[in-house]
mmCIF file of C-alpha atoms in Angstrom:
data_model
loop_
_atom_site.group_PDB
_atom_site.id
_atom_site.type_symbol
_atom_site.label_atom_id
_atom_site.label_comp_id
_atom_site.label_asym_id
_atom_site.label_seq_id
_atom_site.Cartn_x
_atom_site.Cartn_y
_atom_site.Cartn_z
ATOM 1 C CA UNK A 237 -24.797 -14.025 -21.635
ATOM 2 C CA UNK A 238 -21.011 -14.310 -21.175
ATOM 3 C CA UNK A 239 -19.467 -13.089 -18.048
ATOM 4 C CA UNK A 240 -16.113 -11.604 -17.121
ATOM 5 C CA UNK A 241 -13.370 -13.311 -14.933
ATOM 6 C CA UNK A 242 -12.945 -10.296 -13.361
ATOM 7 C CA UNK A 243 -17.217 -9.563 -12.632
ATOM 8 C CA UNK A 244 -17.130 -13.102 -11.115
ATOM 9 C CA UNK A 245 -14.504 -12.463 -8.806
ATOM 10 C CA UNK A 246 -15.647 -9.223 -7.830
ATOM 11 C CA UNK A 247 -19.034 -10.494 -6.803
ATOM 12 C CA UNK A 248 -18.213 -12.029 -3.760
ATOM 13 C CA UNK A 249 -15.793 -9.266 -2.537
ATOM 14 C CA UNK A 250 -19.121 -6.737 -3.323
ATOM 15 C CA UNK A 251 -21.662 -7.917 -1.162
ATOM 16 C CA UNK A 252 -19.611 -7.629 1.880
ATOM 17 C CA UNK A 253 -18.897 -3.971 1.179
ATOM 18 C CA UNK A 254 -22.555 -3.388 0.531
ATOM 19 C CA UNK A 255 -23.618 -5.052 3.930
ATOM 20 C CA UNK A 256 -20.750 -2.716 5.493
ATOM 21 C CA UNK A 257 -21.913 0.313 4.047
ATOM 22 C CA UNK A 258 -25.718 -0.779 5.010
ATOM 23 C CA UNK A 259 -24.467 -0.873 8.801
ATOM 24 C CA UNK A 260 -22.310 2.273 9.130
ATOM 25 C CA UNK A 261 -21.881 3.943 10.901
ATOM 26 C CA UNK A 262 -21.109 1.366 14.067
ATOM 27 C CA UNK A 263 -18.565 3.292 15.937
ATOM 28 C CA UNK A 264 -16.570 6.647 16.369
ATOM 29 C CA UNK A 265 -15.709 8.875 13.493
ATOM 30 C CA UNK A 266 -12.857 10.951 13.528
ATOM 31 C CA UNK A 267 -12.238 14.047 11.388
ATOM 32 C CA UNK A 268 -8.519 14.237 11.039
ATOM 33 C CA UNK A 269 -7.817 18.557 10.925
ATOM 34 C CA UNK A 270 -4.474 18.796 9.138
ATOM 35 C CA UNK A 271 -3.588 21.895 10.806
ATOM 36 C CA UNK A 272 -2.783 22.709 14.912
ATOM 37 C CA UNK A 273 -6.420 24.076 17.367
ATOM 38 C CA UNK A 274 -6.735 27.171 17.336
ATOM 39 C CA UNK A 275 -7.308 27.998 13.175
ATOM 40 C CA UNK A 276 -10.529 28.433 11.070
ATOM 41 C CA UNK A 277 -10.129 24.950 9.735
ATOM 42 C CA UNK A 278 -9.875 23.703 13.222
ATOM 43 C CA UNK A 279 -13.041 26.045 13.973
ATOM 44 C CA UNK A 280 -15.393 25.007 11.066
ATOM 45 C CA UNK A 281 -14.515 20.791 12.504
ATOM 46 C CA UNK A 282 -15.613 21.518 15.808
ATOM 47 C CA UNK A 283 -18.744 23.599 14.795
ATOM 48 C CA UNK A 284 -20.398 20.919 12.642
ATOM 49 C CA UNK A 285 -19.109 17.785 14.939
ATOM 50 C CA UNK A 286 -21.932 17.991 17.510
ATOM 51 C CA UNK A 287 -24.560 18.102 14.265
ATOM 52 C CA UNK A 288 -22.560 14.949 12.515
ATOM 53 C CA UNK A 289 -22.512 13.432 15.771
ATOM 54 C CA UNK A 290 -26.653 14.016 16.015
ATOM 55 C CA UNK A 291 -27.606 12.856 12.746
ATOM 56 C CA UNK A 292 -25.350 9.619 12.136
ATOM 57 C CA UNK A 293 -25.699 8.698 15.761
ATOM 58 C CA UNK A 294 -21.594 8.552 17.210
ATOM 59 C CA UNK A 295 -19.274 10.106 18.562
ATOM 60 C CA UNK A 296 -17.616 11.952 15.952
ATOM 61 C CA UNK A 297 -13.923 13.492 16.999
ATOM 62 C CA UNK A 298 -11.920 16.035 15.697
ATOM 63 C CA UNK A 299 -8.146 15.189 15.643
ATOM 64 C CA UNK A 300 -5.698 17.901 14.821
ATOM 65 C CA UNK A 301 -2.408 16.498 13.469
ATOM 66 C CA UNK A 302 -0.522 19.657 11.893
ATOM 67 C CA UNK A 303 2.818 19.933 10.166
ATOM 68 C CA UNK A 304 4.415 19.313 6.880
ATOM 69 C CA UNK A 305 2.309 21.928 5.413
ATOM 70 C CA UNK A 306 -0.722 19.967 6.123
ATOM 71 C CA UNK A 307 0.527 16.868 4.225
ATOM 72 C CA UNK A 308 0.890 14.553 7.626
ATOM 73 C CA UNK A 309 -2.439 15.266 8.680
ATOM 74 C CA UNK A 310 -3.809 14.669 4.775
ATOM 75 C CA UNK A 311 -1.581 11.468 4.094
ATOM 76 C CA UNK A 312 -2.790 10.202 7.171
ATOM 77 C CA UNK A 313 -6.431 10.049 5.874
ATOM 78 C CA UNK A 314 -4.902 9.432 2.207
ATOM 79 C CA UNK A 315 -3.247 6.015 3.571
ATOM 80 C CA UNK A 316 -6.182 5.212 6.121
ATOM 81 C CA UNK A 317 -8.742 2.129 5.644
ATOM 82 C CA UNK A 318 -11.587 3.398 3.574
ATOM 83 C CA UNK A 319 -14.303 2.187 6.163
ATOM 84 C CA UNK A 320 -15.910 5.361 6.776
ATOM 85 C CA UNK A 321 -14.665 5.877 10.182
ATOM 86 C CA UNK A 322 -11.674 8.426 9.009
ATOM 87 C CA UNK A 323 -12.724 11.798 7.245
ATOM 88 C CA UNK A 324 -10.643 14.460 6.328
ATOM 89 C CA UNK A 325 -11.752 18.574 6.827
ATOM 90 C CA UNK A 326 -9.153 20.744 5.286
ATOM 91 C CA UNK A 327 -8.140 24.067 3.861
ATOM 92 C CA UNK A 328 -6.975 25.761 0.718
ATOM 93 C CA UNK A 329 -3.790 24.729 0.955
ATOM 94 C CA UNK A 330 -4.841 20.944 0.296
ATOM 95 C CA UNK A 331 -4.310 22.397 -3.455
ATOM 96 C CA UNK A 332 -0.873 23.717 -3.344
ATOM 97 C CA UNK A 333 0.736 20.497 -1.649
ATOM 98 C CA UNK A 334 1.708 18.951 -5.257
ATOM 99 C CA UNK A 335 3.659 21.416 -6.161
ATOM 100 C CA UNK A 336 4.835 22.288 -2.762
ATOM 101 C CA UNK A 337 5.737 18.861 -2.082
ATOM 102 C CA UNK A 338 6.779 17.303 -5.344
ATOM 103 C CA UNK A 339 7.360 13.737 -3.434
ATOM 104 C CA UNK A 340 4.806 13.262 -1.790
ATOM 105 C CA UNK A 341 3.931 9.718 -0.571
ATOM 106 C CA UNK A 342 0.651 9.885 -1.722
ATOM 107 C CA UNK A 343 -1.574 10.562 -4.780
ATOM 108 C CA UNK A 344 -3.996 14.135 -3.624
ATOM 109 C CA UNK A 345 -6.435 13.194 -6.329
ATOM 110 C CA UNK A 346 -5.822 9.759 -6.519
ATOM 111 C CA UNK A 347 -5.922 8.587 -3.097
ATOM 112 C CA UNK A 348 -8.678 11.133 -1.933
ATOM 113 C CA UNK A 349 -12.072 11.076 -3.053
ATOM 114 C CA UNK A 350 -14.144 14.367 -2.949
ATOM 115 C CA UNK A 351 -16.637 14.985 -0.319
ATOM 116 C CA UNK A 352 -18.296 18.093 0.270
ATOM 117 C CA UNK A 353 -17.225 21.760 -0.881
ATOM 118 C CA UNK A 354 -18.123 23.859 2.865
ATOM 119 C CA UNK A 355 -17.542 27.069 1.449
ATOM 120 C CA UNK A 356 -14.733 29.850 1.629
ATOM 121 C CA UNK A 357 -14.044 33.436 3.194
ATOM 122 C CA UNK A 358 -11.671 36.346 1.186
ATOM 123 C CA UNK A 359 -7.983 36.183 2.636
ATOM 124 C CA UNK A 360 -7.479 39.802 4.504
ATOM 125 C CA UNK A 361 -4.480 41.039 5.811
ATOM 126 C CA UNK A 362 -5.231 42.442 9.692
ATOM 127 C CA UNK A 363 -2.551 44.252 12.071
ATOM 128 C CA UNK A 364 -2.647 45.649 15.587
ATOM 129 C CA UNK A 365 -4.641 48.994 15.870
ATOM 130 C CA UNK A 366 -1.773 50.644 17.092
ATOM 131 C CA UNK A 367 -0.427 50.041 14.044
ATOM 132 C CA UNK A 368 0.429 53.040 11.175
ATOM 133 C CA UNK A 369 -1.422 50.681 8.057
ATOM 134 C CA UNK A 370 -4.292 52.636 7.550
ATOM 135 C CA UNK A 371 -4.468 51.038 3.720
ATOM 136 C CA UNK A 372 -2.655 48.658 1.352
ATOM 137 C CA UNK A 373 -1.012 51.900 0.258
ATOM 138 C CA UNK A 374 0.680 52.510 3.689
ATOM 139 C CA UNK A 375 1.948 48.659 3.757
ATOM 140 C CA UNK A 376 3.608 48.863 0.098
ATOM 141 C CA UNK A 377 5.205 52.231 1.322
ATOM 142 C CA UNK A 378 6.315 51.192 4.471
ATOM 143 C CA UNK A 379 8.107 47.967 2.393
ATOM 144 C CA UNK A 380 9.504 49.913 -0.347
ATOM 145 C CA UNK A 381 10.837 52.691 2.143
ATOM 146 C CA UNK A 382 12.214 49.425 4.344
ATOM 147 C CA UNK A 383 13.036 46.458 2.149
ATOM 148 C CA UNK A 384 12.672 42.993 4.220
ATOM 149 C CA UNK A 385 12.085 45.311 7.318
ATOM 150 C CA UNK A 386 8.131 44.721 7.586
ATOM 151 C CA UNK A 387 7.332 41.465 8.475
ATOM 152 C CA UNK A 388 4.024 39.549 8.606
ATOM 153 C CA UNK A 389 2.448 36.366 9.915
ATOM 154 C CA UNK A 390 0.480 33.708 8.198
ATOM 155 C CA UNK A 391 -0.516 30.008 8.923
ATOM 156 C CA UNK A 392 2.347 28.374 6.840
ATOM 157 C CA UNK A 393 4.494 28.138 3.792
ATOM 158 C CA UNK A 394 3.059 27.926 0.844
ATOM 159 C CA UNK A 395 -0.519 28.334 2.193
ATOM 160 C CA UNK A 396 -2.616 30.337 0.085
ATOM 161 C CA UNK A 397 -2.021 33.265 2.975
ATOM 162 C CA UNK A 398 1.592 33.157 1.964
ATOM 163 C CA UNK A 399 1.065 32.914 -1.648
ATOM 164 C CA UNK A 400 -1.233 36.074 -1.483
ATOM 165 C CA UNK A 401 1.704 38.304 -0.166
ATOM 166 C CA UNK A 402 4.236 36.327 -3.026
ATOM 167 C CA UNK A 403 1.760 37.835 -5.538
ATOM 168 C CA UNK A 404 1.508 41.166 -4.028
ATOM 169 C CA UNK A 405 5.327 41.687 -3.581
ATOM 170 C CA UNK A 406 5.697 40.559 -7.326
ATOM 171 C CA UNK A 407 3.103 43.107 -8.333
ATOM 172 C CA UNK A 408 3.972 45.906 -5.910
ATOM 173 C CA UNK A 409 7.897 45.440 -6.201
ATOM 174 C CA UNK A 410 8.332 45.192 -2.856
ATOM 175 C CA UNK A 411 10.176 42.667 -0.491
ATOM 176 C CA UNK A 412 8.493 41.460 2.891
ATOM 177 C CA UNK A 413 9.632 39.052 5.587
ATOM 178 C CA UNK A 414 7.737 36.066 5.883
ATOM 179 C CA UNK A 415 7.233 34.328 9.168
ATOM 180 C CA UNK A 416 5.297 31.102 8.831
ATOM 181 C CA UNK A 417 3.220 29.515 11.746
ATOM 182 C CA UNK A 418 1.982 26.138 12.299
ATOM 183 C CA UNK A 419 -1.259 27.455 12.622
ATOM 184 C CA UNK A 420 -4.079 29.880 12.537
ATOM 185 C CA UNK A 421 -4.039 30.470 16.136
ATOM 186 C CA UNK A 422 -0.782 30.799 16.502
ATOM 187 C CA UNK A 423 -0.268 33.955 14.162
ATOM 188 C CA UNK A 424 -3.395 35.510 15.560
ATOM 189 C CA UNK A 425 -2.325 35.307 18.830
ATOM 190 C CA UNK A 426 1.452 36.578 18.024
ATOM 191 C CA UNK A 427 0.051 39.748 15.982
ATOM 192 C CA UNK A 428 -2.239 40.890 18.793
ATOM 193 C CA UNK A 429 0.274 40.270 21.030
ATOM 194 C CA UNK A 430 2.530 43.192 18.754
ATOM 195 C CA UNK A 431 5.403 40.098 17.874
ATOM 196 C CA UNK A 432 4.853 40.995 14.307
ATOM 197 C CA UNK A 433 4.048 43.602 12.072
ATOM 198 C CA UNK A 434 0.831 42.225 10.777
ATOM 199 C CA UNK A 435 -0.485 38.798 9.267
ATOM 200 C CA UNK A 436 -2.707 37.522 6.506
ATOM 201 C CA UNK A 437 -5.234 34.967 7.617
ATOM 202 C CA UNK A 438 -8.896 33.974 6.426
ATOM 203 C CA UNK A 439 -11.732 36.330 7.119
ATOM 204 C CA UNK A 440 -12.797 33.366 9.460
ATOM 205 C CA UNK A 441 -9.602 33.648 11.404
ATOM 206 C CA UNK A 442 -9.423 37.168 12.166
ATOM 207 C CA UNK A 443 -13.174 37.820 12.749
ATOM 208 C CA UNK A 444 -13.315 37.195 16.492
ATOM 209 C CA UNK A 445 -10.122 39.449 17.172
ATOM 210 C CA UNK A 446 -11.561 42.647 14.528
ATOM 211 C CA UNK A 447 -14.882 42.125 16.286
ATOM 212 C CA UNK A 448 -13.537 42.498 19.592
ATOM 213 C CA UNK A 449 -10.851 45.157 18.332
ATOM 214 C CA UNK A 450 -7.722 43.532 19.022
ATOM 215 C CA UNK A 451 -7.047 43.673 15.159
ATOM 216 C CA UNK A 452 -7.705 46.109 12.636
ATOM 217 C CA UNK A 453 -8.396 44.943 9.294
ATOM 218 C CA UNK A 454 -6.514 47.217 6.430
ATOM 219 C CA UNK A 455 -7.434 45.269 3.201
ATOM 220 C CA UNK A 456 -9.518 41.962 2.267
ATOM 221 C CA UNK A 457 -8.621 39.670 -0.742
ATOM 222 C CA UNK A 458 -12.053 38.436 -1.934
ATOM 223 C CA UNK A 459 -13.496 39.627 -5.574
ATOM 224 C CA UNK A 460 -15.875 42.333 -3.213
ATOM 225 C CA UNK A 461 -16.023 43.610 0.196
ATOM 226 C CA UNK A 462 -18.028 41.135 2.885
ATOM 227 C CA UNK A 463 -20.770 42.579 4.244
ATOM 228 C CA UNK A 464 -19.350 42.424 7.281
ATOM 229 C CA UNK A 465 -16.357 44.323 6.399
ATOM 230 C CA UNK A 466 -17.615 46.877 4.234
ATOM 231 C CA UNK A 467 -15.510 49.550 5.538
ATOM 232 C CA UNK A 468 -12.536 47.317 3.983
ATOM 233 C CA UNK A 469 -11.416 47.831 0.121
ATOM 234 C CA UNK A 470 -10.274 45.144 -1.700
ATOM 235 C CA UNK A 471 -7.036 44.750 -3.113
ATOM 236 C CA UNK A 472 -8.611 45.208 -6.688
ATOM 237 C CA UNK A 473 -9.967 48.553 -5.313
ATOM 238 C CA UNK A 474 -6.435 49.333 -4.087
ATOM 239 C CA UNK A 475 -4.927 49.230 -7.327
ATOM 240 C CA UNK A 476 -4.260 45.405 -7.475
ATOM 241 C CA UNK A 477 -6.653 44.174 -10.115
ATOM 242 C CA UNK A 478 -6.867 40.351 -10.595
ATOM 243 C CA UNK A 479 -5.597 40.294 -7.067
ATOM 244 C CA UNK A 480 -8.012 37.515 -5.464
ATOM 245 C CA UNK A 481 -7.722 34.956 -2.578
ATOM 246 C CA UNK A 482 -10.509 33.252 -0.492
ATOM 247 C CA UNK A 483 -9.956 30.451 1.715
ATOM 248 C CA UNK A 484 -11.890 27.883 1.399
ATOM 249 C CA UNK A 485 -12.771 24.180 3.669
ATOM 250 C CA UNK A 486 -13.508 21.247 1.821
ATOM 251 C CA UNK A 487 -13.921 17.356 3.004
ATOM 252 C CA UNK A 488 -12.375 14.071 1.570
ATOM 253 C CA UNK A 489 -12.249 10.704 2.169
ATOM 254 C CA UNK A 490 -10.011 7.684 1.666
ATOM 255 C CA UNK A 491 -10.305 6.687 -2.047
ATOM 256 C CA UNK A 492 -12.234 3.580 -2.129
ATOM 257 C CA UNK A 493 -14.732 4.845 0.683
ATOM 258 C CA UNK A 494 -18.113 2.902 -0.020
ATOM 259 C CA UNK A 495 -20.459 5.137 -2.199
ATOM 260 C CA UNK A 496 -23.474 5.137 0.188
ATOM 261 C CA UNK A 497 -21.240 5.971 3.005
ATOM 262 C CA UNK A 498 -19.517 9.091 1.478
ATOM 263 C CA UNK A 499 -23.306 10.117 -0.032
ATOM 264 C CA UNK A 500 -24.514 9.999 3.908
ATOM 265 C CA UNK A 501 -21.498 11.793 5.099
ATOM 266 C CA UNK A 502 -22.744 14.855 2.720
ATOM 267 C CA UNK A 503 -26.370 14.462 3.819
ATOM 268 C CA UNK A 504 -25.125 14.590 7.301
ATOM 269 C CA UNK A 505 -22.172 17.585 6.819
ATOM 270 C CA UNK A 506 -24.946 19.755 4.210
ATOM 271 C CA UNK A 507 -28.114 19.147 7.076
ATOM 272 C CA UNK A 508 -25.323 20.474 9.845
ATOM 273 C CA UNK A 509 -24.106 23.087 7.948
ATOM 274 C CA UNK A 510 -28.254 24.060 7.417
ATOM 275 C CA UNK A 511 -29.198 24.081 11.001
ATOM 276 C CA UNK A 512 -30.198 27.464 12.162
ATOM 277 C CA UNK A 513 -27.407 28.348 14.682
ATOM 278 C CA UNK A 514 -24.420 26.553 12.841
ATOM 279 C CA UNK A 515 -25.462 28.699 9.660
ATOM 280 C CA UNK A 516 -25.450 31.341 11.848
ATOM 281 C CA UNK A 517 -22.187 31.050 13.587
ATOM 282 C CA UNK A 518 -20.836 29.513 10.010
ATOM 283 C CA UNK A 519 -21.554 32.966 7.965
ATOM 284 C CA UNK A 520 -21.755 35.635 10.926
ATOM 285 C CA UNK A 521 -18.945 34.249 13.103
ATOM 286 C CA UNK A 522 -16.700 32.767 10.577
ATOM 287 C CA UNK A 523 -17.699 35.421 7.786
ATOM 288 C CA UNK A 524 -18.124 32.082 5.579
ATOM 289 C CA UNK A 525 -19.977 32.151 2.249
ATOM 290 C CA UNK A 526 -21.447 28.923 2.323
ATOM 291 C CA UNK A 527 -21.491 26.258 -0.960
ATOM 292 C CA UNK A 528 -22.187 22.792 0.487
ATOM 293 C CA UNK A 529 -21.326 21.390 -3.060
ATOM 294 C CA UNK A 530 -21.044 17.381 -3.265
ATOM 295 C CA UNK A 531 -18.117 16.049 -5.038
ATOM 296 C CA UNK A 532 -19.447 17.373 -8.284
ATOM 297 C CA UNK A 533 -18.930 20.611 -7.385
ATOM 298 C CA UNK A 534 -15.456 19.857 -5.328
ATOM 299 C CA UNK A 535 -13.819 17.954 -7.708
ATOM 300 C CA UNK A 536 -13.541 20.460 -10.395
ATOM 301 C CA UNK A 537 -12.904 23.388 -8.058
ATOM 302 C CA UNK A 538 -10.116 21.686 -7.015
ATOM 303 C CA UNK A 539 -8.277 20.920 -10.031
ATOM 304 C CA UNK A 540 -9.319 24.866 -10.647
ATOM 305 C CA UNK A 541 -7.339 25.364 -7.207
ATOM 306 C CA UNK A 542 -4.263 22.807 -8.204
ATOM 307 C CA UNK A 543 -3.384 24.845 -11.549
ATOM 308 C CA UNK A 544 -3.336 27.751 -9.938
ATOM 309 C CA UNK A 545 -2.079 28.330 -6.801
ATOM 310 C CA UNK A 546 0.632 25.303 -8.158
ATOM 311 C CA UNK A 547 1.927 27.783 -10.916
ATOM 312 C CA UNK A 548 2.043 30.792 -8.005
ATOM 313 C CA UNK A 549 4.443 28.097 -6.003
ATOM 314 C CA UNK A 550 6.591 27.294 -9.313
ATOM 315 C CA UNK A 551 7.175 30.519 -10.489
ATOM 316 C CA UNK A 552 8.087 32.274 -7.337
ATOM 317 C CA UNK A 553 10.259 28.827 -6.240
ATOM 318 C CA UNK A 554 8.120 29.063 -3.229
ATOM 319 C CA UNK A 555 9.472 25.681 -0.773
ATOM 320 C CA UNK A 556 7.644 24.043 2.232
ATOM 321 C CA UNK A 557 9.488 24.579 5.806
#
């Protein structure tokens, strides 16, 4: 039997890898949020680090490090030494960063392996109850009547959020101002304060304030009304058909990430995401339909994701901040 060059000089460099992976985890893990405290994605970290923390025995930190439209936070984990100690827990807007960011100093699919597909929530569009929006009707009114007058909130440029209200403006004829936030928490806390009109955010983001009734929900993006907000039409039922958004959380790691560490990571994130009371808080709190897909499942939803939302950014010359 003849062997390769290259499979001799791989050998040696293999068996240290495979004792590394055999002894991880040996420290802290962090789980690098690309987005400010306060947001769903930011929520859905912290919920499942106490279970991660559990099951692969320590400590296992969330780190927010927003801006850039996520891309600091993701090229941080992108770049980062693929050990297994650095994870990364993002949002839908992982997808539209290629064609958002055209130069981007890293590869999304390239240097970013797949993890684990959490699960989404529809995109709904929430205001203050004092508000007049009764319906989508009475927002595409008020915009026509008032071109560039009504303004609304949402966690970025370019996030799926904003993309939602590109597409609607396109399909309604209408012109709304956008004002972008940093984060989830951030918008929330600006439209229940009355700073603007209304925002768009994830069904995740705007649960706690519609359950408590500082925001009113007018109209939710996902293909049929959530259980919990079955009061709410969809924008298909409002005349908008095709009209479709759901956020969704996903986690990657470094490309290069040993095998048998990334497969524990999912045993570890899909057993969390299982437990009785994060289920609970995941799909009641967070209004999250829940997927826990490996990378099978991730990888081709996000190239799905990629073509897209990419050709909503092109077409509408949509640019980061």
């Amino acid at each position: 039997m003849t062997v390769s060059r290259r499979a001799l000089l791989a050998a040696p460099l293999a068996a240290p890898a495979v004792a590394r992976a055999q002894s991880w985890p040996s420290g802290a893990i962090r789980i690098i949020v690309p987005f400010a405290a306060g947001g769903s994605t930011d929520a859905v970290a912290r919920i499942v680090s106490p279970g991660l923390t559990q099951r692969l025995g320590v400590p296992v930190v969330v780190e927010n490090r927003s801006g850039a439209a996520g891309s600091l936070g993701t090229g941080a984990v992108a770049t980062a030494r693929p050990d297994g100690n650095t994870w990364l827990l993002t949002f839908d807007s992982h997808a539209t960063l290629p064609a958002l960011l055209p130069n981007l100093p890293f590869n999304l699919t390239g240097d970013l392996d797949p993890v684990l597909l959490i699960g989404g929530a529809p995109y709904v569009i929430a205001v203050r109850p004092d508000k007049p929006y009764r319906n989508l009707a009475d927002i595409v009114n008020a915009a026509k009547a008032r071109p560039d007058a009504i303004n609304y909130g949402s966690t970025g440029n370019g996030t799926l959020g904003h993309l939602t209200m590109v597409m609607l403006g396109a399909r309604a004829g209408v012109r709304m101002a956008h004002l972008p936030y940093r984060g989830g928490g951030l918008a929330v806390n600006d439209t229940v304060a009355g700073h603007v009109e209304m925002m768009i955010g994830s069904a995740a983001l705007v649960a706690p304030q519609i359950t408590s009734g500082n925001l009113r929900p007018v109209v939710q993006f996902g293909p049929e009304r959530l259980p919990a907000l079955r009061d709410v039409p969809t924008a298909i039922e409002s005349g908008f058909p095709g009209l479709e958004a759901e956020a969704w959380w996903g986690v990657f790691a470094p490309h290069g990430t040993p095998a048998p560490m990334q497969q524990r990571m999912v045993t570890a994130l899909q057993e969390s995401f299982r437990d009785e009371r994060v289920n609970r808080t995941m799909t009641e709190s967070q209004q999250a339909r829940l997927v826990l897909g490996g990378p099978e499942v991730l990888r081709p939803f996000l190239d799905r994701q990629i073509a897209l939302w990419g050709q909503v950014v092109r077409d509408n010359q949509v640019q980061a901040d």
